[in-house]
Amino acid sequence: MEKNNTVSSERTHIGIFGLRNVGKSSIINSITNQNIAIVSDTLGTTTDPVKKTMELLPLGPVVIIDTPGIDDIGELGMQRIKKTKQVLNQVDIALLIVDATVGLTIECEDLISSFKEKNIPYLIVYNKSDLLDSIPNSENNKVYVSAKTNLNIDLLKDKIASFAKKENKKILSDLV
């Protein structure tokens, strides 16, 4: 890939949110087709928000922010959750990663409320869909994927790009 010199402030910022071990880092690796995020079965592998600057086709220059699980526990876990919530102030698009075998939890619903409160366009990404007996249709702001098998990863990238295009039009509309 050609090196891009687009400054961070001009890139679309995409926040990756969800519970611990739903596959947030695996999704990042799948959509970028690179092993840039550490993946482990150990709960709480991602301990701080981590920004990754890259090109994401078909979108272009982006900053992806990998966050700790919103369901972390203990005193240290509460600090991680606080940092995760601060990322909401930095993103143009939010991806809520959900374990498809579990579904939405109260923590997920709270995040969705925060996205709506802050007017952040969001997608609900049901990961681990390969473990379902049947895969529901991906529609509106929901997409069913598998980071493990790359099921619907291209569809996810297209949906992210379409959200970003809508967001960019809104940002530019005041300038024209």
Short mmCIF file of C-alpha atoms in Angstrom, two decimals:
data_model
loop_
_atom_site.label_atom_id
_atom_site.label_comp_id
_atom_site.label_asym_id
_atom_site.label_seq_id
_atom_site.Cartn_x
_atom_site.Cartn_y
_atom_site.Cartn_z
CA MET A 1 0.00 0.00 0.00
CA GLU A 2 1.13 3.50 -0.81
CA LYS A 3 1.87 5.64 2.20
CA ASN A 4 -0.79 8.31 2.70
CA ASN A 5 0.07 11.60 4.37
CA THR A 6 -3.49 12.57 5.26
CA VAL A 7 -3.44 14.18 8.68
CA SER A 8 -5.42 12.48 11.43
CA SER A 9 -7.96 15.30 11.75
CA GLU A 10 -8.97 14.85 8.10
CA ARG A 11 -9.51 11.10 8.43
CA THR A 12 -12.79 9.42 9.31
CA HIS A 13 -12.52 8.20 12.92
CA ILE A 14 -14.15 4.82 13.48
CA GLY A 15 -14.63 3.60 17.05
CA ILE A 16 -14.89 -0.12 17.76
CA PHE A 17 -17.00 -0.81 20.88
CA GLY A 18 -18.47 -3.83 22.62
CA LEU A 19 -18.09 -6.30 25.46
CA ARG A 20 -14.87 -8.14 26.19
CA ASN A 21 -14.09 -11.03 23.82
CA VAL A 22 -16.77 -10.37 21.24
CA GLY A 23 -14.07 -10.04 18.57
CA LYS A 24 -13.46 -6.29 18.36
CA SER A 25 -9.76 -6.71 17.54
CA SER A 26 -10.51 -9.65 15.22
CA ILE A 27 -12.94 -7.44 13.27
CA ILE A 28 -10.23 -4.79 12.91
CA ASN A 29 -7.84 -7.42 11.55
CA SER A 30 -10.50 -8.70 9.14
CA ILE A 31 -11.57 -5.34 7.73
CA THR A 32 -7.96 -4.21 7.28
CA ASN A 33 -6.80 -7.64 6.08
CA GLN A 34 -3.81 -7.27 8.41
CA ASN A 35 -2.80 -8.59 11.82
CA ILE A 36 -2.53 -5.19 13.47
CA ALA A 37 -4.55 -5.82 16.62
CA ILE A 38 -3.57 -8.38 19.25
CA VAL A 39 -6.18 -11.14 19.48
CA SER A 40 -6.50 -13.49 22.46
CA ASP A 41 -9.09 -15.59 24.27
CA THR A 42 -8.01 -13.82 27.48
CA LEU A 43 -10.61 -11.33 28.72
CA GLY A 44 -9.36 -7.75 28.64
CA THR A 45 -6.54 -8.12 26.12
CA THR A 46 -7.12 -4.54 24.92
CA THR A 47 -6.41 -2.43 28.01
CA ASP A 48 -6.43 1.09 26.55
CA PRO A 49 -7.96 2.68 23.47
CA VAL A 50 -5.53 2.16 20.61
CA LYS A 51 -5.60 4.29 17.45
CA LYS A 52 -4.58 2.76 14.15
CA THR A 53 -4.17 5.06 11.14
CA MET A 54 -4.63 3.36 7.79
CA GLU A 55 -6.33 3.22 4.42
CA LEU A 56 -9.58 1.30 4.44
CA LEU A 57 -10.97 0.55 1.01
CA PRO A 58 -13.44 1.57 -0.30
CA LEU A 59 -13.50 4.41 2.24
CA GLY A 60 -9.98 5.84 2.16
CA PRO A 61 -7.90 7.27 5.03
CA VAL A 62 -9.29 6.39 8.47
CA VAL A 63 -8.34 6.19 12.11
CA ILE A 64 -9.68 3.04 13.75
CA ILE A 65 -9.90 3.19 17.53
CA ASP A 66 -9.90 -0.20 19.26
CA THR A 67 -11.39 0.07 22.76
CA PRO A 68 -11.42 -2.10 25.89
CA GLY A 69 -14.60 -4.04 26.66
CA ILE A 70 -17.42 -1.98 28.10
CA ASP A 71 -18.16 -4.78 30.61
CA ASP A 72 -14.74 -4.76 32.31
CA ILE A 73 -14.69 -5.37 36.07
CA GLY A 74 -12.87 -4.14 39.16
CA GLU A 75 -11.30 -0.78 39.87
CA LEU A 76 -8.95 -1.02 36.90
CA GLY A 77 -11.85 -2.15 34.71
CA MET A 78 -13.86 0.92 35.66
CA GLN A 79 -10.94 3.10 34.52
CA ARG A 80 -10.87 1.22 31.21
CA ILE A 81 -14.62 1.74 30.76
CA LYS A 82 -14.17 5.46 31.44
CA LYS A 83 -11.48 5.65 28.73
CA THR A 84 -13.73 3.74 26.34
CA LYS A 85 -16.58 6.20 26.91
CA GLN A 86 -14.22 9.13 26.26
CA VAL A 87 -13.59 7.72 22.78
CA LEU A 88 -17.23 8.53 21.96
CA ASN A 89 -16.14 12.18 21.75
CA GLN A 90 -13.57 11.38 19.05
CA VAL A 91 -15.46 9.23 16.54
CA ASP A 92 -17.37 9.94 13.34
CA ILE A 93 -18.76 6.39 13.11
CA ALA A 94 -19.22 3.74 15.80
CA LEU A 95 -19.19 -0.01 15.32
CA LEU A 96 -20.84 -1.94 18.12
CA ILE A 97 -19.47 -5.47 17.96
CA VAL A 98 -21.87 -8.05 19.43
CA ASP A 99 -21.43 -11.79 19.89
CA ALA A 100 -24.13 -13.12 17.54
CA THR A 101 -24.65 -16.16 19.78
CA VAL A 102 -25.45 -13.91 22.76
CA GLY A 103 -27.16 -10.86 21.23
CA LEU A 104 -27.54 -7.38 22.65
CA THR A 105 -26.89 -6.94 26.36
CA ILE A 106 -27.78 -4.07 28.69
CA GLU A 107 -24.26 -2.67 28.17
CA CYS A 108 -24.84 -2.76 24.40
CA GLU A 109 -28.16 -0.98 24.79
CA ASP A 110 -26.43 1.69 26.91
CA LEU A 111 -23.84 2.20 24.17
CA ILE A 112 -26.56 2.52 21.53
CA SER A 113 -28.23 5.17 23.70
CA SER A 114 -24.90 7.02 23.92
CA PHE A 115 -24.46 6.84 20.12
CA LYS A 116 -27.94 8.32 19.64
CA GLU A 117 -27.40 10.97 22.32
CA LYS A 118 -24.20 12.12 20.62
CA ASN A 119 -25.63 11.77 17.08
CA ILE A 120 -22.94 9.25 16.11
CA PRO A 121 -23.88 7.09 13.12
CA TYR A 122 -23.43 3.46 14.13
CA LEU A 123 -23.54 -0.09 12.89
CA ILE A 124 -24.35 -3.12 15.00
CA VAL A 125 -21.95 -5.83 13.89
CA TYR A 126 -22.99 -9.34 14.93
CA ASN A 127 -19.70 -11.24 14.96
CA LYS A 128 -19.33 -15.02 15.25
CA SER A 129 -22.30 -15.48 12.91
CA ASP A 130 -20.65 -18.63 11.61
CA LEU A 131 -21.77 -20.25 14.88
CA LEU A 132 -25.48 -19.59 14.20
CA ASP A 133 -27.80 -22.20 12.68
CA SER A 134 -28.99 -19.61 10.17
CA ILE A 135 -27.71 -16.14 9.45
CA PRO A 136 -30.27 -13.33 9.42
CA ASN A 137 -30.21 -10.80 6.59
CA SER A 138 -27.96 -7.81 7.13
CA GLU A 139 -30.17 -4.75 6.84
CA ASN A 140 -30.24 -1.10 7.89
CA ASN A 141 -27.57 -0.62 10.53
CA LYS A 142 -27.12 -4.33 11.32
CA VAL A 143 -24.64 -6.65 9.68
CA TYR A 144 -23.90 -10.29 10.45
CA VAL A 145 -20.25 -11.24 10.02
CA SER A 146 -17.60 -13.71 11.06
CA ALA A 147 -14.09 -12.40 11.59
CA LYS A 148 -12.94 -16.03 11.75
CA THR A 149 -14.25 -17.00 8.29
CA ASN A 150 -14.44 -13.47 6.76
CA LEU A 151 -18.18 -13.92 6.20
CA ASN A 152 -19.71 -10.59 5.05
CA ILE A 153 -16.55 -8.58 5.83
CA ASP A 154 -16.75 -6.87 2.42
CA LEU A 155 -20.39 -6.01 3.13
CA LEU A 156 -19.32 -4.51 6.47
CA LYS A 157 -16.67 -2.38 4.74
CA ASP A 158 -19.25 -1.18 2.20
CA LYS A 159 -21.66 -0.25 5.00
CA ILE A 160 -18.92 1.65 6.85
CA ALA A 161 -18.08 3.52 3.64
CA SER A 162 -21.73 4.41 3.01
CA PHE A 163 -22.08 5.75 6.57
CA ALA A 164 -18.92 7.82 6.14
CA LYS A 165 -20.14 9.28 2.85
CA LYS A 166 -23.42 10.36 4.50
CA GLU A 167 -21.48 11.86 7.42
CA ASN A 168 -19.06 13.72 5.11
CA LYS A 169 -21.96 15.23 3.13
CA LYS A 170 -23.46 16.50 6.39
CA ILE A 171 -20.16 18.04 7.47
CA LEU A 172 -19.59 19.75 4.13
CA SER A 173 -23.17 20.97 3.71
CA ASP A 174 -22.58 23.96 6.00
CA LEU A 175 -19.54 25.05 3.99
CA VAL A 176 -21.25 25.15 0.61
#
